[in-house]
Short mmCIF file of N, CA, C and O in Angstrom, two decimals:
data_model
loop_
_atom_site.label_atom_id
_atom_site.label_comp_id
_atom_site.label_asym_id
_atom_site.label_seq_id
_atom_site.Cartn_x
_atom_site.Cartn_y
_atom_site.Cartn_z
N UNK A 1 -44.91 38.05 21.52
CA UNK A 1 -44.68 37.10 21.78
C UNK A 1 -43.41 37.01 20.11
O UNK A 1 -42.84 36.55 20.20
N UNK A 2 -44.42 38.09 19.57
CA UNK A 2 -42.96 38.01 18.33
C UNK A 2 -41.67 38.25 18.27
O UNK A 2 -40.60 38.92 17.98
N UNK A 3 -41.77 39.85 19.64
CA UNK A 3 -40.37 40.47 20.14
C UNK A 3 -39.97 39.84 20.15
O UNK A 3 -38.37 39.79 20.71
N UNK A 4 -40.11 38.60 21.47
CA UNK A 4 -39.27 37.48 22.33
C UNK A 4 -38.35 36.45 21.57
O UNK A 4 -37.78 36.27 21.22
N UNK A 5 -39.20 36.35 20.41
CA UNK A 5 -38.77 35.14 18.96
C UNK A 5 -37.16 36.76 18.79
O UNK A 5 -36.26 35.52 18.18
N UNK A 6 -37.75 38.22 17.86
CA UNK A 6 -36.76 38.71 17.19
C UNK A 6 -35.75 39.04 18.53
O UNK A 6 -34.56 38.64 18.22
N UNK A 7 -35.94 38.72 19.60
CA UNK A 7 -35.23 39.10 20.86
C UNK A 7 -33.76 37.67 20.38
O UNK A 7 -32.36 37.75 20.58
N UNK A 8 -34.55 36.85 20.30
CA UNK A 8 -33.94 35.28 20.51
C UNK A 8 -32.94 35.45 19.67
O UNK A 8 -32.09 35.18 19.01
N UNK A 9 -34.00 35.64 18.01
CA UNK A 9 -32.74 35.52 17.12
C UNK A 9 -31.60 36.26 16.65
O UNK A 9 -31.09 36.31 17.04
N UNK A 10 -31.69 37.86 17.66
CA UNK A 10 -30.49 39.12 18.00
C UNK A 10 -29.93 37.97 18.68
O UNK A 10 -28.21 38.05 18.06
N UNK A 11 -29.88 37.57 19.86
CA UNK A 11 -28.62 36.62 20.23
C UNK A 11 -27.74 35.76 19.67
O UNK A 11 -27.27 35.93 19.39
N UNK A 12 -28.98 34.65 19.22
CA UNK A 12 -28.25 34.39 17.70
C UNK A 12 -26.95 34.60 17.00
O UNK A 12 -26.44 34.39 16.83
N UNK A 13 -27.90 35.77 16.98
CA UNK A 13 -26.65 36.62 15.40
C UNK A 13 -25.24 36.64 15.69
O UNK A 13 -24.58 37.48 15.81
N UNK A 14 -25.42 37.48 17.30
CA UNK A 14 -24.70 37.58 18.20
C UNK A 14 -23.41 36.84 18.12
O UNK A 14 -22.21 36.86 18.97
N UNK A 15 -23.69 35.67 18.82
CA UNK A 15 -22.92 35.20 19.64
C UNK A 15 -22.59 33.57 18.32
O UNK A 15 -21.63 33.40 18.19
N UNK A 16 -23.17 33.31 17.11
CA UNK A 16 -22.67 33.34 16.48
C UNK A 16 -22.28 33.60 15.18
O UNK A 16 -21.61 32.97 13.52
N UNK A 17 -22.70 35.11 14.69
CA UNK A 17 -22.55 36.38 13.34
C UNK A 17 -23.41 35.26 13.37
O UNK A 17 -23.85 35.68 13.01
N UNK A 18 -23.21 36.84 12.27
CA UNK A 18 -24.45 36.41 10.87
C UNK A 18 -23.75 35.94 9.27
O UNK A 18 -25.29 36.34 8.32
N UNK A 19 -23.11 36.08 9.69
CA UNK A 19 -23.54 34.72 8.30
C UNK A 19 -23.24 33.16 8.94
O UNK A 19 -23.55 33.46 8.95
N UNK A 20 -24.11 32.00 7.44
CA UNK A 20 -24.75 31.46 7.62
C UNK A 20 -23.44 30.40 8.09
O UNK A 20 -22.85 29.63 6.91
N UNK A 21 -23.19 30.15 9.00
CA UNK A 21 -22.93 29.69 9.73
C UNK A 21 -22.86 28.61 11.05
O UNK A 21 -24.45 29.20 10.71
N UNK A 22 -22.26 27.46 11.36
CA UNK A 22 -23.58 27.00 12.13
C UNK A 22 -22.68 28.13 13.73
O UNK A 22 -21.07 27.86 13.89
N UNK A 23 -23.33 27.68 14.60
CA UNK A 23 -23.02 27.46 16.26
C UNK A 23 -21.79 26.76 16.68
O UNK A 23 -23.13 25.85 17.35
N UNK A 24 -21.40 26.38 17.31
CA UNK A 24 -20.61 25.82 16.54
C UNK A 24 -19.90 26.12 18.19
O UNK A 24 -19.05 26.80 19.21
N UNK A 25 -19.21 25.22 19.34
CA UNK A 25 -18.75 25.01 20.59
C UNK A 25 -17.04 26.13 19.83
O UNK A 25 -16.17 25.06 19.15
N UNK A 26 -16.53 26.45 21.30
CA UNK A 26 -14.15 26.96 21.16
C UNK A 26 -14.14 26.67 22.22
O UNK A 26 -14.77 26.08 22.87
N UNK A 27 -13.12 25.27 21.73
CA UNK A 27 -11.87 25.44 22.51
C UNK A 27 -10.31 25.62 22.45
O UNK A 27 -10.24 26.32 21.00
N UNK A 28 -10.30 26.46 23.29
CA UNK A 28 -8.63 27.17 22.35
C UNK A 28 -7.40 25.60 22.89
O UNK A 28 -8.05 24.18 23.67
N UNK A 29 -6.71 25.60 21.44
CA UNK A 29 -5.33 24.60 21.47
C UNK A 29 -4.17 25.42 21.62
O UNK A 29 -4.37 26.90 20.92
N UNK A 30 -3.11 24.79 21.76
CA UNK A 30 -1.99 25.25 21.04
C UNK A 30 -0.48 24.80 20.20
O UNK A 30 -1.46 23.13 20.99
N UNK A 31 -0.02 24.88 19.82
CA UNK A 31 1.12 24.34 19.10
C UNK A 31 1.89 25.47 19.28
O UNK A 31 2.58 26.14 18.98
N UNK A 32 2.89 23.81 19.85
CA UNK A 32 4.14 24.55 19.40
C UNK A 32 4.88 24.88 18.88
O UNK A 32 4.58 24.57 17.31
N UNK A 33 5.93 26.14 18.45
CA UNK A 33 6.25 26.73 17.27
C UNK A 33 7.50 27.22 17.32
O UNK A 33 7.96 27.69 19.14
N UNK A 34 8.36 27.21 17.22
CA UNK A 34 9.49 28.09 16.94
C UNK A 34 9.83 29.56 18.65
O UNK A 34 10.83 29.40 19.02
N UNK A 35 8.41 29.54 17.23
CA UNK A 35 8.17 31.60 18.73
C UNK A 35 7.05 30.89 19.50
O UNK A 35 7.21 31.94 20.15
N UNK A 36 7.66 29.93 20.46
CA UNK A 36 6.75 29.24 21.53
C UNK A 36 5.86 28.53 21.48
O UNK A 36 5.17 28.92 19.99
N UNK A 37 4.35 28.04 22.15
CA UNK A 37 3.51 28.39 21.92
C UNK A 37 1.93 29.26 21.96
O UNK A 37 2.20 30.26 22.18
N UNK A 38 2.19 28.70 20.38
CA UNK A 38 0.89 29.61 19.46
C UNK A 38 -0.90 29.69 20.07
O UNK A 38 -0.79 28.38 19.83
N UNK A 39 -1.09 29.79 20.60
CA UNK A 39 -3.11 29.81 21.28
C UNK A 39 -3.90 30.09 19.40
O UNK A 39 -3.67 31.06 19.41
N UNK A 40 -5.40 29.31 19.42
CA UNK A 40 -5.99 29.37 19.17
C UNK A 40 -6.98 29.01 19.66
O UNK A 40 -7.13 28.13 20.51
N UNK A 41 -8.31 30.10 19.70
CA UNK A 41 -9.46 29.90 18.93
C UNK A 41 -10.21 28.51 17.96
O UNK A 41 -10.79 29.65 17.28
N UNK A 42 -10.68 27.55 18.93
CA UNK A 42 -10.81 26.08 18.20
C UNK A 42 -13.34 26.61 17.48
O UNK A 42 -12.97 26.31 18.88
N UNK A 43 -13.04 26.75 16.60
CA UNK A 43 -14.77 25.69 16.81
C UNK A 43 -14.55 24.75 16.17
O UNK A 43 -13.92 24.09 15.50
N UNK A 44 -15.06 23.11 16.63
CA UNK A 44 -14.85 22.48 16.83
C UNK A 44 -16.24 21.34 16.03
O UNK A 44 -17.75 22.13 16.32
N UNK A 45 -15.38 21.06 14.92
CA UNK A 45 -16.29 20.27 13.99
C UNK A 45 -16.67 19.51 14.44
O UNK A 45 -15.05 18.93 13.57
N UNK A 46 -17.12 18.52 15.46
CA UNK A 46 -16.80 16.60 15.96
C UNK A 46 -18.41 16.63 15.40
O UNK A 46 -19.05 15.69 15.73
N UNK A 47 -19.31 16.55 14.37
CA UNK A 47 -19.96 16.07 12.90
C UNK A 47 -20.34 16.08 11.64
O UNK A 47 -19.84 16.98 11.81
N UNK A 48 -20.86 15.44 11.28
CA UNK A 48 -21.56 15.23 10.22
C UNK A 48 -21.91 16.61 9.34
O UNK A 48 -20.93 17.57 8.39
N UNK A 49 -22.70 17.14 9.72
CA UNK A 49 -23.58 18.26 9.32
C UNK A 49 -21.95 19.64 9.71
O UNK A 49 -22.09 20.52 8.47
N UNK A 50 -21.86 19.61 10.63
CA UNK A 50 -20.32 21.15 10.66
C UNK A 50 -19.22 20.65 10.35
O UNK A 50 -18.67 21.52 9.44
N UNK A 51 -19.28 19.18 9.62
CA UNK A 51 -17.99 19.18 8.81
C UNK A 51 -18.12 19.39 7.70
O UNK A 51 -17.09 19.39 6.38
N UNK A 52 -19.33 18.85 7.57
CA UNK A 52 -19.35 19.04 5.71
C UNK A 52 -19.79 20.89 5.40
O UNK A 52 -19.31 21.18 3.83
N UNK A 53 -20.00 21.84 6.30
CA UNK A 53 -20.61 22.70 5.84
C UNK A 53 -18.09 23.46 6.36
O UNK A 53 -17.78 24.48 5.97
N UNK A 54 -18.09 23.71 7.70
CA UNK A 54 -16.49 23.63 7.82
C UNK A 54 -16.92 24.84 7.59
O UNK A 54 -17.33 25.63 8.40
N UNK A 55 -15.88 25.88 7.19
CA UNK A 55 -15.36 27.36 7.16
C UNK A 55 -15.75 28.13 6.12
O UNK A 55 -15.94 29.39 5.47
N UNK A 56 -17.26 27.28 4.93
CA UNK A 56 -17.66 27.39 4.18
C UNK A 56 -18.31 28.64 3.98
O UNK A 56 -18.56 29.53 5.38
N UNK A 57 -18.26 29.97 3.10
CA UNK A 57 -19.66 30.50 3.80
C UNK A 57 -18.53 31.75 3.91
O UNK A 57 -19.37 33.14 4.06
N UNK A 58 -17.84 32.14 5.02
CA UNK A 58 -16.60 32.45 5.78
C UNK A 58 -16.70 33.99 4.99
O UNK A 58 -15.47 33.17 3.86
N UNK A 59 -16.25 35.33 5.36
CA UNK A 59 -15.57 36.48 4.62
C UNK A 59 -13.67 36.96 5.50
O UNK A 59 -13.11 37.76 5.14
N UNK A 60 -14.82 36.06 6.86
CA UNK A 60 -13.25 36.76 7.47
C UNK A 60 -12.45 36.08 9.01
O UNK A 60 -14.05 35.51 9.41
N UNK A 61 -11.98 36.13 9.74
CA UNK A 61 -11.61 34.45 10.25
C UNK A 61 -10.75 36.17 11.09
O UNK A 61 -9.58 36.65 10.75
N UNK A 62 -10.49 36.34 12.49
CA UNK A 62 -9.67 36.32 13.27
C UNK A 62 -8.43 35.69 12.82
O UNK A 62 -8.64 34.33 13.49
N UNK A 63 -7.36 36.56 13.43
CA UNK A 63 -5.60 35.78 12.67
C UNK A 63 -5.97 34.12 13.95
O UNK A 63 -5.08 33.37 13.53
N UNK A 64 -6.35 34.44 15.03
CA UNK A 64 -6.03 33.46 15.80
C UNK A 64 -7.49 32.44 16.10
O UNK A 64 -7.61 31.95 17.22
N UNK A 65 -7.57 32.72 15.23
CA UNK A 65 -9.20 31.65 15.22
C UNK A 65 -9.07 30.30 14.09
O UNK A 65 -7.68 30.41 13.12
N UNK A 66 -9.55 29.29 14.67
CA UNK A 66 -9.63 28.88 13.69
C UNK A 66 -10.54 27.91 13.86
O UNK A 66 -11.86 27.40 14.27
N UNK A 67 -11.37 26.40 12.73
CA UNK A 67 -11.21 25.34 13.16
C UNK A 67 -10.68 24.22 12.62
O UNK A 67 -10.03 23.41 12.13
N UNK A 68 -11.44 23.01 14.09
CA UNK A 68 -11.19 22.09 14.35
C UNK A 68 -11.67 20.94 13.98
O UNK A 68 -13.35 20.68 14.87
N UNK A 69 -11.39 19.61 13.57
CA UNK A 69 -12.03 19.20 12.46
C UNK A 69 -11.63 17.54 13.40
O UNK A 69 -11.34 16.96 13.40
N UNK A 70 -13.31 17.23 14.63
CA UNK A 70 -12.63 16.64 15.19
C UNK A 70 -13.37 15.22 14.81
O UNK A 70 -14.07 14.30 14.93
N UNK A 71 -12.79 13.94 13.98
CA UNK A 71 -12.87 12.89 13.89
C UNK A 71 -13.16 11.37 14.31
O UNK A 71 -13.58 10.93 14.12
N UNK A 72 -12.63 11.70 15.32
CA UNK A 72 -12.36 11.29 16.77
C UNK A 72 -11.57 9.50 16.47
O UNK A 72 -11.78 9.84 18.04
N UNK A 73 -11.41 9.11 15.42
CA UNK A 73 -10.98 7.83 15.42
C UNK A 73 -9.72 8.34 14.28
O UNK A 73 -10.46 8.95 12.67
N UNK A 74 -8.35 7.69 13.43
CA UNK A 74 -7.95 8.71 13.00
C UNK A 74 -8.88 8.11 12.21
O UNK A 74 -8.96 6.34 11.61
N UNK A 75 -8.37 8.52 10.75
CA UNK A 75 -8.23 8.02 9.48
C UNK A 75 -7.86 8.95 8.42
O UNK A 75 -8.09 10.52 8.87
N UNK A 76 -8.11 8.33 7.04
CA UNK A 76 -7.91 9.37 6.21
C UNK A 76 -8.54 9.79 5.46
O UNK A 76 -10.27 9.32 6.00
N UNK A 77 -8.35 11.40 4.92
CA UNK A 77 -9.66 12.61 4.72
C UNK A 77 -8.72 12.70 3.97
O UNK A 77 -7.94 13.01 3.28
N UNK A 78 -10.18 14.01 2.75
CA UNK A 78 -9.32 14.79 2.18
C UNK A 78 -11.24 15.71 1.92
O UNK A 78 -11.49 15.62 2.22
N UNK A 79 -8.99 17.34 1.61
CA UNK A 79 -10.83 18.53 1.94
C UNK A 79 -10.72 19.43 1.04
O UNK A 79 -9.84 18.58 -0.30
N UNK A 80 -11.35 20.15 0.50
CA UNK A 80 -11.10 19.95 -0.63
C UNK A 80 -12.21 22.44 -0.21
O UNK A 80 -12.31 22.05 0.69
N UNK A 81 -11.98 23.02 -1.08
CA UNK A 81 -12.30 24.17 -0.70
C UNK A 81 -14.10 25.42 -0.85
O UNK A 81 -14.02 26.54 -1.61
N UNK A 82 -14.21 24.10 -1.70
CA UNK A 82 -15.97 24.53 -2.37
C UNK A 82 -16.38 25.47 -1.79
O UNK A 82 -16.15 24.95 -0.29
N UNK A 83 -16.79 26.68 -2.17
CA UNK A 83 -17.92 27.45 -1.66
C UNK A 83 -16.94 28.50 -0.27
O UNK A 83 -17.70 28.80 1.15
N UNK A 84 -15.25 28.08 0.15
CA UNK A 84 -14.61 28.44 0.86
C UNK A 84 -13.97 30.12 0.82
O UNK A 84 -13.33 29.65 -0.63
N UNK A 85 -13.71 30.99 1.30
CA UNK A 85 -13.13 31.42 0.53
C UNK A 85 -12.93 32.14 0.60
O UNK A 85 -12.03 33.60 0.43
N UNK A 86 -11.93 32.05 1.84
CA UNK A 86 -10.99 32.33 2.52
C UNK A 86 -9.88 31.64 2.60
O UNK A 86 -10.03 30.55 2.34
N UNK A 87 -8.87 32.41 2.59
CA UNK A 87 -7.33 30.90 1.73
C UNK A 87 -6.59 30.62 3.75
O UNK A 87 -7.20 30.45 3.96
N UNK A 88 -6.93 28.35 3.47
CA UNK A 88 -6.53 28.43 4.27
C UNK A 88 -5.35 27.82 4.36
O UNK A 88 -4.95 27.01 3.32
N UNK A 89 -5.28 27.08 6.17
CA UNK A 89 -3.62 26.34 5.72
C UNK A 89 -4.79 25.10 6.79
O UNK A 89 -4.94 25.84 7.46
N UNK A 90 -3.70 24.43 6.54
CA UNK A 90 -4.64 22.60 6.69
C UNK A 90 -4.17 22.59 7.07
O UNK A 90 -2.22 21.97 6.56
N UNK A 91 -4.23 21.56 8.38
CA UNK A 91 -2.85 20.96 8.81
C UNK A 91 -3.14 19.13 9.52
O UNK A 91 -4.51 19.77 9.97
N UNK A 92 -2.41 18.45 9.27
CA UNK A 92 -3.49 17.23 9.47
C UNK A 92 -2.40 16.88 10.33
O UNK A 92 -1.73 16.76 10.86
N UNK A 93 -3.67 16.50 11.50
CA UNK A 93 -2.65 16.50 13.16
C UNK A 93 -2.99 14.10 13.40
O UNK A 93 -4.47 14.02 13.44
N UNK A 94 -1.83 13.67 13.05
CA UNK A 94 -2.60 11.90 14.71
C UNK A 94 -2.46 12.24 15.30
O UNK A 94 -3.29 13.19 16.22
N UNK A 95 -3.34 11.76 15.91
CA UNK A 95 -3.76 10.93 17.13
C UNK A 95 -3.31 11.24 18.69
O UNK A 95 -3.66 11.44 19.19
N UNK A 96 -1.42 11.12 18.04
CA UNK A 96 -1.11 11.83 19.64
C UNK A 96 -0.51 13.34 19.62
O UNK A 96 -0.03 14.17 20.64
N UNK A 97 -0.82 13.48 18.82
CA UNK A 97 -1.73 15.55 19.21
C UNK A 97 -0.65 15.41 18.26
O UNK A 97 -0.38 16.94 18.06
N UNK A 98 0.71 14.83 17.43
CA UNK A 98 1.80 15.67 16.80
C UNK A 98 1.32 15.99 14.81
O UNK A 98 -0.15 15.32 13.82
N UNK A 99 1.53 17.30 14.12
CA UNK A 99 0.99 17.11 12.85
C UNK A 99 2.23 16.74 12.02
O UNK A 99 3.33 15.84 11.68
N UNK A 100 1.00 15.26 11.41
CA UNK A 100 1.87 15.16 10.11
C UNK A 100 1.62 15.80 8.05
O UNK A 100 3.02 16.36 8.99
N UNK A 101 1.14 16.99 8.25
CA UNK A 101 1.59 17.42 6.96
C UNK A 101 0.94 18.98 7.33
O UNK A 101 0.18 19.08 8.42
N UNK A 102 1.21 19.98 6.83
CA UNK A 102 -0.60 21.05 6.28
C UNK A 102 -0.12 21.47 4.89
O UNK A 102 1.02 21.00 5.00
N UNK A 103 -1.47 21.79 4.59
CA UNK A 103 -1.43 22.29 3.37
C UNK A 103 -1.39 23.46 3.53
O UNK A 103 -2.23 23.40 3.22
N UNK A 104 -0.29 24.60 2.68
CA UNK A 104 -0.44 25.70 3.18
C UNK A 104 -1.39 26.62 2.07
O UNK A 104 -1.71 26.48 0.88
N UNK A 105 -1.59 27.37 2.65
CA UNK A 105 -2.45 27.66 1.56
C UNK A 105 -3.69 27.63 0.68
O UNK A 105 -3.33 27.40 -0.83
N UNK A 106 -4.15 26.72 0.51
CA UNK A 106 -5.69 26.66 0.01
C UNK A 106 -6.30 26.83 -0.83
O UNK A 106 -6.48 28.30 -0.36
N UNK A 107 -5.99 27.42 -2.12
CA UNK A 107 -7.28 27.84 -3.01
C UNK A 107 -8.14 28.28 -3.06
O UNK A 107 -9.10 27.28 -3.37
N UNK A 108 -9.00 29.52 -2.34
CA UNK A 108 -10.45 29.75 -1.14
C UNK A 108 -11.62 29.29 -3.15
O UNK A 108 -10.34 29.26 -4.89
N UNK A 109 -12.78 28.55 -2.60
CA UNK A 109 -13.32 27.82 -4.72
C UNK A 109 -12.59 26.76 -5.22
O UNK A 109 -13.40 25.87 -5.57
N UNK A 110 -11.82 26.74 -4.46
CA UNK A 110 -11.19 24.55 -5.85
C UNK A 110 -11.92 24.23 -5.32
O UNK A 110 -11.75 23.39 -4.37
N UNK A 111 -12.40 23.56 -5.97
CA UNK A 111 -13.05 21.37 -5.52
C UNK A 111 -11.64 19.98 -5.25
O UNK A 111 -11.82 19.03 -5.99
N UNK A 112 -10.18 20.97 -6.14
CA UNK A 112 -9.06 20.67 -5.46
C UNK A 112 -9.44 19.24 -4.68
O UNK A 112 -9.34 19.95 -4.16
N UNK A 113 -8.75 18.52 -4.69
CA UNK A 113 -9.24 17.36 -3.81
C UNK A 113 -7.57 17.50 -2.26
O UNK A 113 -6.76 17.29 -3.01
N UNK A 114 -7.77 17.97 -1.14
CA UNK A 114 -6.52 18.20 -0.37
C UNK A 114 -6.78 16.85 0.13
O UNK A 114 -7.39 17.01 1.74
N UNK A 115 -5.76 15.38 0.09
CA UNK A 115 -5.96 14.65 0.80
C UNK A 115 -4.56 14.20 2.05
O UNK A 115 -3.61 15.28 2.65
N UNK A 116 -4.73 13.81 3.89
CA UNK A 116 -4.12 13.80 3.88
C UNK A 116 -3.10 12.40 3.93
O UNK A 116 -3.27 11.55 3.19
N UNK A 117 -1.80 12.45 4.46
CA UNK A 117 -0.82 11.51 3.22
C UNK A 117 -1.37 10.26 4.73
O UNK A 117 -0.44 9.14 3.71
N UNK A 118 -1.54 10.28 5.76
CA UNK A 118 -1.82 8.86 6.44
C UNK A 118 -3.32 9.14 7.28
O UNK A 118 -3.02 10.46 7.04
N UNK A 119 -3.53 8.73 8.33
CA UNK A 119 -4.74 8.33 9.08
C UNK A 119 -4.76 9.05 9.59
O UNK A 119 -3.21 9.54 10.62
N UNK A 120 -5.12 10.26 9.80
CA UNK A 120 -4.94 11.55 11.28
C UNK A 120 -6.65 11.23 11.59
O UNK A 120 -7.77 10.72 11.80
N UNK A 121 -6.12 11.63 12.81
CA UNK A 121 -7.22 11.77 14.85
C UNK A 121 -8.58 13.53 13.80
O UNK A 121 -8.95 12.98 14.62
N UNK A 122 -7.30 13.83 13.18
CA UNK A 122 -8.04 15.92 13.50
C UNK A 122 -7.52 16.42 12.49
O UNK A 122 -6.87 16.31 12.57
N UNK A 123 -8.52 17.35 12.20
CA UNK A 123 -7.85 18.55 11.51
C UNK A 123 -7.54 19.86 11.35
O UNK A 123 -9.15 19.93 12.15
N UNK A 124 -7.06 21.35 11.23
CA UNK A 124 -7.07 21.77 11.85
C UNK A 124 -7.20 23.11 10.22
O UNK A 124 -6.05 23.45 9.86
N UNK A 125 -7.94 24.06 10.11
CA UNK A 125 -7.49 25.55 9.12
C UNK A 125 -7.98 26.09 10.24
O UNK A 125 -7.93 26.35 11.21
N UNK A 126 -6.94 26.99 9.91
CA UNK A 126 -5.95 28.22 9.84
C UNK A 126 -6.24 29.02 9.32
O UNK A 126 -6.13 28.74 7.48
N UNK A 127 -6.02 30.71 9.06
CA UNK A 127 -6.44 31.71 8.35
C UNK A 127 -5.07 31.37 7.49
O UNK A 127 -3.88 31.08 7.39
N UNK A 128 -5.20 31.20 5.98
CA UNK A 128 -3.83 31.23 5.19
C UNK A 128 -2.51 32.23 5.40
O UNK A 128 -2.87 33.01 5.08
N UNK A 129 -1.86 30.50 5.53
CA UNK A 129 -0.10 31.94 6.03
C UNK A 129 0.05 32.18 7.36
O UNK A 129 1.05 32.23 7.88
N UNK A 130 -0.64 31.70 7.81
CA UNK A 130 -0.23 31.61 9.99
C UNK A 130 0.43 30.88 9.87
O UNK A 130 1.59 30.95 10.79
N UNK A 131 0.34 29.62 9.43
CA UNK A 131 1.77 28.57 9.46
C UNK A 131 2.39 28.81 9.41
O UNK A 131 3.84 28.04 10.11
N UNK A 132 2.74 29.21 8.82
CA UNK A 132 4.62 29.91 7.50
C UNK A 132 4.60 30.91 8.69
O UNK A 132 5.66 31.09 9.24
N UNK A 133 3.28 31.73 8.78
CA UNK A 133 4.34 32.85 10.06
C UNK A 133 4.81 32.12 11.56
O UNK A 133 5.49 33.35 11.74
N UNK A 134 3.76 31.99 11.83
CA UNK A 134 4.31 31.65 13.29
C UNK A 134 5.31 29.75 13.46
O UNK A 134 5.91 29.66 14.45
N UNK A 135 5.45 29.35 12.37
CA UNK A 135 6.96 28.17 11.99
C UNK A 135 5.92 26.68 12.34
O UNK A 135 6.73 25.88 12.76
N UNK A 136 5.11 26.75 12.42
CA UNK A 136 3.61 25.67 11.83
C UNK A 136 4.88 24.63 11.71
O UNK A 136 4.21 24.94 10.32
N UNK A 137 5.18 23.71 11.41
CA UNK A 137 5.01 22.79 10.39
C UNK A 137 5.37 21.30 11.01
O UNK A 137 5.24 21.04 11.83
N UNK A 138 4.98 20.02 10.29
CA UNK A 138 4.46 18.30 10.97
C UNK A 138 5.91 18.11 11.73
O UNK A 138 7.09 18.63 11.92
N UNK A 139 5.26 17.23 12.56
CA UNK A 139 6.89 16.93 14.08
C UNK A 139 5.45 18.03 14.52
O UNK A 139 5.84 18.00 16.54
N UNK A 140 5.65 19.07 14.61
CA UNK A 140 4.91 20.14 15.64
C UNK A 140 3.83 19.23 16.70
O UNK A 140 3.07 18.44 16.14
N UNK A 141 3.79 19.76 17.21
CA UNK A 141 3.22 19.49 18.87
C UNK A 141 1.77 20.60 18.82
O UNK A 141 1.30 21.00 18.92
N UNK A 142 0.69 19.35 18.84
CA UNK A 142 -0.92 20.44 19.06
C UNK A 142 -1.10 20.03 20.67
O UNK A 142 -1.28 18.67 20.35
N UNK A 143 -1.72 21.20 21.53
CA UNK A 143 -1.95 20.31 22.73
C UNK A 143 -3.91 20.65 22.83
O UNK A 143 -3.44 22.01 22.46
N UNK A 144 -4.12 19.87 23.35
CA UNK A 144 -5.58 19.73 22.73
C UNK A 144 -6.12 18.62 24.08
O UNK A 144 -6.07 17.60 23.49
N UNK A 145 -7.80 18.84 24.16
CA UNK A 145 -8.13 17.61 24.76
C UNK A 145 -8.90 16.41 23.78
O UNK A 145 -8.03 15.65 24.99
N UNK A 146 -9.15 16.17 23.71
CA UNK A 146 -9.01 15.56 21.90
C UNK A 146 -7.77 14.86 21.91
O UNK A 146 -7.53 13.75 21.87
N UNK A 147 -6.66 14.99 22.21
CA UNK A 147 -4.88 15.00 22.38
C UNK A 147 -4.83 14.38 23.62
O UNK A 147 -3.27 13.15 23.55
N UNK A 148 -5.22 14.16 24.11
CA UNK A 148 -5.32 13.24 25.86
C UNK A 148 -3.69 14.08 26.31
O UNK A 148 -3.48 13.97 27.33
N UNK A 149 -4.17 15.62 25.81
CA UNK A 149 -3.05 16.65 26.80
C UNK A 149 -3.19 17.29 27.77
O UNK A 149 -3.65 18.43 26.94
#
């Protein structure tokens, strides 16, 4: 029985990673950029527990990976970087999939509030500097199932 439990734990580590992270569903989204559509593999944080943890405690993330916070309904939100080791670009997205604002290179470990400028349907976190490198700006379109496209 113990060997079965160890095997299950090892499988979870392979799937979810060894860092203290939640095992979340992953979906592909694309964002229109001047260089063409950029695709990202997003972990989907759609419940309170996963949204509270977000990308905290992560020490690395693939270049085209990130987290999409599905808020389910448009609402004003504010994020912070407490216990987040990676610099992140925080992208606030309206219900129609257009980007409202981008907060570039949020400072790791900061407890300063990073608010949305308006009610948003979703928030995307990318590696810091990625939005700038790809030309992701307010008004750009995000394509994903939660935006009805």
